[in-house]
Amino acid sequence: MQTWSLVSICVLLGVAVRWAVSLNSYSGAGKPPMFGDYEAQRHWQEVTFNLPLQEWYFNTTDNDLNYWGLDYPPLTAYHSWICAYIAKVINPEWVELHKSRGYESPAHKLFMRATVLLADLLIYIPAVVLYCLYLTDGSSKKKVSTLFCFLLYPGLILIDYGHFQYNGVSLGFALWGVLALGLGLDALGSVAFCLALNYKQMELYHALPFFCYLLGKCIKLGLMGRGLFLLVRIAVTVLMTFALCWLPFLSDPNQTLQVVRRIFPVARGLFEHGEQPSALQCLASRKWIPCRIKENSRIKW
């Protein structure tokens, strides 16, 4: 009982710190023409709500990809769509096509910050709590201390609540995957990690450990017996999860390829630049002192 009391205090403190950080401004606030990643997330809500799904990733008269074009996997797009419906109920101006560009108000900021916190409460924080209690070694106090460090990690809080992102969603799904694997629920863990990967492509960084662990377990069980059965079950699980996430885009090969091109922007580079020089351009031209990374340049966090 004492452990759960300490856990509750840690969670409440983690939520309080997150909300305190969110009360401050965000990068790009009041700075046209792009307004930072806050506007990127708001604009994705505008696009997914007002345009047919077939146009979400394509450059059209109503969807200028040079203005924060959607470049994350389908699960992020669906998340934006859900948030947009809630925003529409509260205030239609927040997601009005074209006219809502650069929209900034105290009420909208409260809404956007709340969506990040809600995502953490539903996905990231429960995964952290269960991971620390059931998969970490040591005494109860040590587990609570680990939980405290997890929930107050400044990097994630500053990026998601100070800058503006939803990294807690993808990291939360990945952590649910680790938790499931640790409890022997390999198929469920595979589903969770596939969801993480389909929310943010940067989860590819964690793909190799998941792959090696699962393959190693299959080999250890024997590829001519139980291991083969587990391997087939995991493969089917992964394929079905990806198929469900990508289902609306699989009917047309051009749709599928366009989404892939947007997710992996090899042709256009890792940055989307406006009129100011990027940090790399500054280095190349040796204009070192007056240059900085732009507020409106999307960095793949």
XYZ file of C-alpha atoms in Angstrom:
301
model
C 0.000 0.000 0.000
C 2.862 2.355 0.815
C 4.433 1.622 -2.580
C 1.289 2.607 -4.438
C 1.041 5.786 -2.369
C 4.556 6.735 -3.457
C 3.710 5.813 -7.042
C 0.672 8.096 -6.905
C 2.793 10.951 -5.590
C 5.335 10.433 -8.386
C 2.617 10.419 -11.028
C 0.978 13.544 -9.619
C 4.344 15.295 -9.476
C 5.111 14.230 -13.046
C 1.763 15.589 -14.250
C 2.241 18.834 -12.291
C 5.700 19.445 -13.791
C 4.422 18.729 -17.281
C 1.553 21.154 -16.916
C 3.806 23.810 -15.360
C 6.124 23.615 -18.380
C 3.143 23.771 -20.744
C 2.010 27.083 -19.238
C 4.974 28.771 -20.886
C 5.281 29.642 -24.552
C 6.406 27.278 -27.319
C 9.013 27.608 -30.048
C 7.719 29.533 -33.033
C 4.931 31.307 -31.135
C 3.951 34.489 -32.963
C 6.677 34.023 -35.572
C 5.285 33.809 -39.116
C 5.283 32.349 -41.642
C 5.569 28.860 -40.105
C 5.000 29.354 -36.346
C 6.947 26.259 -35.277
C 5.962 22.672 -34.538
C 2.907 23.784 -32.580
C 1.449 25.026 -35.861
C 2.573 21.843 -37.615
C 0.482 19.724 -35.278
C -2.475 22.107 -35.513
C -2.206 22.208 -39.300
C -2.263 18.406 -39.487
C -5.546 18.527 -37.611
C -6.832 21.059 -40.147
C -5.765 18.897 -43.085
C -7.017 15.544 -41.788
C -10.382 17.008 -40.768
C -11.166 18.955 -43.939
C -9.615 16.882 -46.716
C -10.379 13.347 -47.911
C -7.897 10.762 -46.721
C -6.572 10.324 -50.274
C -5.201 13.905 -50.162
C -3.555 13.880 -46.750
C -0.073 13.152 -48.090
C -0.408 14.694 -51.570
C 0.333 18.225 -52.685
C -2.955 19.806 -53.841
C -4.523 23.250 -54.011
C -5.889 22.648 -50.502
C -2.830 20.890 -49.112
C 0.446 22.723 -49.628
C 3.117 20.250 -48.556
C 5.619 23.087 -48.257
C 3.541 24.379 -45.353
C 4.008 21.679 -42.732
C 3.004 18.827 -45.008
C 2.119 15.642 -43.161
C 5.280 13.531 -42.978
C 4.649 11.061 -40.159
C 3.118 7.556 -40.462
C -0.646 6.914 -40.625
C -1.197 6.522 -36.877
C -0.101 10.127 -36.345
C -2.556 11.214 -39.042
C -5.391 9.325 -37.342
C -4.457 10.908 -34.018
C -4.579 14.358 -35.625
C -7.964 13.513 -37.120
C -9.384 12.553 -33.711
C -8.020 15.723 -32.097
C -9.476 17.750 -34.962
C -12.975 16.431 -34.333
C -12.752 17.459 -30.692
C -11.355 20.856 -31.705
C -14.201 21.324 -34.186
C -16.762 20.811 -31.416
C -15.053 23.332 -29.137
C -14.266 25.990 -31.732
C -14.532 25.423 -35.526
C -12.068 28.270 -36.168
C -9.246 26.126 -34.815
C -9.359 23.769 -37.803
C -10.979 25.930 -40.489
C -9.375 25.161 -43.847
C -6.789 27.787 -44.898
C -8.168 30.468 -42.563
C -6.822 28.799 -39.422
C -3.171 28.975 -40.439
C -1.091 30.375 -37.634
C -4.076 30.397 -35.287
C -2.962 31.228 -31.769
C -5.136 31.945 -28.741
C -4.991 31.106 -25.012
C -7.951 28.726 -25.369
C -6.396 26.884 -28.304
C -3.058 26.639 -26.544
C -4.863 25.113 -23.547
C -6.532 22.593 -25.842
C -3.322 21.624 -27.622
C -1.378 21.257 -24.373
C -4.207 19.174 -22.937
C -4.039 16.756 -25.887
C -0.368 16.080 -25.121
C -1.046 15.529 -21.428
C -4.022 13.271 -22.142
C -1.907 11.145 -24.484
C 0.702 10.770 -21.744
C -1.947 9.830 -19.170
C -3.454 7.196 -21.463
C -0.324 5.679 -23.007
C 3.081 6.762 -21.660
C 2.609 7.121 -17.887
C 0.779 3.786 -17.340
C 3.502 1.989 -19.305
C 6.221 3.630 -17.191
C 4.480 2.727 -13.930
C 3.988 -0.933 -14.855
C 7.492 -1.249 -16.287
C 9.121 0.138 -13.151
C 7.022 -1.990 -10.796
C 7.203 -5.302 -12.626
C 10.354 -5.328 -14.772
C 12.944 -3.480 -12.695
C 14.957 -5.169 -9.958
C 15.502 -4.044 -6.411
C 13.439 -2.903 -3.472
C 10.190 -0.989 -3.676
C 12.027 2.251 -2.904
C 14.451 1.642 -5.755
C 11.552 0.955 -8.142
C 9.820 4.156 -7.077
C 13.072 6.072 -7.540
C 13.373 4.690 -11.067
C 9.786 5.714 -11.743
C 10.522 9.204 -10.412
C 13.467 9.556 -12.830
C 11.371 8.302 -15.744
C 8.487 10.692 -15.142
C 10.682 13.740 -14.539
C 13.123 13.184 -17.397
C 13.594 16.788 -18.600
C 14.389 16.007 -22.252
C 11.000 14.483 -23.031
C 9.084 17.072 -20.990
C 10.816 20.024 -22.641
C 10.347 18.678 -26.166
C 6.714 17.641 -25.761
C 5.497 20.435 -23.481
C 7.990 23.240 -24.010
C 8.607 22.823 -27.745
C 5.553 20.874 -28.941
C 5.449 17.220 -29.862
C 3.714 13.935 -29.033
C 6.798 11.803 -28.431
C 5.152 10.276 -25.369
C 2.777 8.381 -27.661
C 5.426 6.547 -29.675
C 7.694 6.025 -26.663
C 4.718 4.820 -24.645
C 3.776 2.229 -27.253
C 7.410 1.089 -27.428
C 7.527 0.758 -23.652
C 4.273 -1.226 -23.688
C 6.072 -3.506 -26.152
C 9.028 -3.940 -23.797
C 6.654 -4.621 -20.915
C 4.756 -7.263 -22.884
C 7.968 -9.000 -23.977
C 9.217 -8.956 -20.399
C 6.025 -10.683 -19.267
C 6.271 -13.294 -22.037
C 3.498 -11.831 -24.196
C 5.523 -11.784 -27.405
C 2.675 -11.302 -29.894
C 1.180 -8.481 -27.838
C 4.590 -6.864 -27.538
C 4.984 -7.034 -31.307
C 1.631 -5.280 -31.768
C 2.617 -2.522 -29.346
C 5.932 -1.873 -31.075
C 4.285 -1.888 -34.504
C 1.923 0.814 -33.228
C 4.931 2.825 -32.029
C 6.581 2.458 -35.429
C 3.384 3.430 -37.218
C 3.072 6.534 -35.074
C 6.606 7.825 -35.551
C 9.217 6.456 -37.932
C 12.029 7.333 -35.515
C 11.080 4.202 -33.579
C 13.170 2.399 -36.181
C 16.022 3.185 -33.775
C 14.488 0.635 -31.395
C 13.565 -1.914 -34.035
C 16.858 -3.830 -33.985
C 16.702 -4.740 -30.265
C 13.097 -5.942 -30.653
C 13.973 -7.953 -33.758
C 17.095 -9.538 -32.232
C 15.317 -10.432 -28.989
C 12.378 -12.085 -30.701
C 14.496 -13.877 -33.292
C 16.879 -15.065 -30.596
C 13.975 -16.433 -28.570
C 12.650 -18.289 -31.614
C 16.074 -19.809 -32.309
C 16.478 -20.775 -28.659
C 13.137 -22.600 -28.718
C 14.170 -24.377 -31.906
C 13.269 -23.400 -35.450
C 11.966 -26.886 -36.138
C 9.479 -26.869 -33.272
C 8.024 -24.298 -30.876
C 10.390 -21.635 -32.162
C 9.026 -21.921 -35.694
C 5.462 -21.636 -34.415
C 6.388 -18.507 -32.423
C 8.193 -17.008 -35.422
C 5.161 -17.524 -37.677
C 2.807 -16.117 -35.044
C 4.943 -12.988 -34.598
C 5.289 -12.524 -38.375
C 1.524 -12.786 -38.879
C 0.916 -10.391 -35.979
C 3.299 -7.797 -37.403
C 1.859 -8.061 -40.924
C -1.721 -7.791 -39.678
C -0.934 -4.770 -37.478
C 0.767 -2.942 -40.332
C -2.043 -3.883 -42.701
C -4.667 -2.443 -40.353
C -2.706 0.787 -39.845
C -2.122 1.236 -43.580
C -5.436 -0.208 -44.811
C -6.907 3.091 -46.140
C -3.733 3.681 -48.192
C -3.279 0.177 -49.620
C -6.034 0.298 -52.221
C -3.902 2.452 -54.533
C -0.152 1.793 -54.969
C 0.410 5.501 -55.662
C -1.103 6.316 -52.267
C 1.178 3.832 -50.531
C 4.300 5.071 -52.295
C 3.456 8.705 -51.564
C 3.074 8.013 -47.855
C 6.411 6.189 -47.859
C 8.066 9.093 -49.691
C 6.708 11.560 -47.140
C 7.790 9.418 -44.187
C 11.299 8.853 -45.529
C 12.196 12.157 -47.240
C 15.420 11.004 -48.865
C 14.861 13.222 -51.906
C 14.167 16.437 -49.959
C 16.541 15.902 -47.025
C 15.886 15.854 -43.298
C 14.865 19.507 -43.045
C 12.093 21.581 -44.568
C 13.532 25.077 -44.940
C 11.969 28.451 -45.386
C 13.718 31.625 -46.408
C 16.354 31.607 -43.653
C 19.520 29.463 -43.859
C 19.799 26.228 -41.934
C 22.615 25.395 -39.538
C 24.290 23.203 -42.180
C 24.059 25.976 -44.754
C 25.592 28.357 -42.241
C 28.522 26.026 -41.671
C 29.033 25.578 -45.394
C 29.109 29.323 -45.961
C 31.092 29.964 -42.737
C 28.449 32.429 -41.600
C 28.705 30.882 -38.181
C 27.756 33.612 -35.710
C 24.507 35.047 -37.123
C 23.000 31.719 -38.118
C 20.791 29.388 -36.142
C 18.457 26.469 -36.725
C 15.156 27.948 -37.733
C 12.098 27.789 -35.552
C 10.150 26.633 -38.595
C 12.547 23.909 -39.666
C 11.177 20.498 -38.742
C 13.788 18.371 -37.052
C 13.042 14.677 -36.873
C 12.949 14.304 -33.095
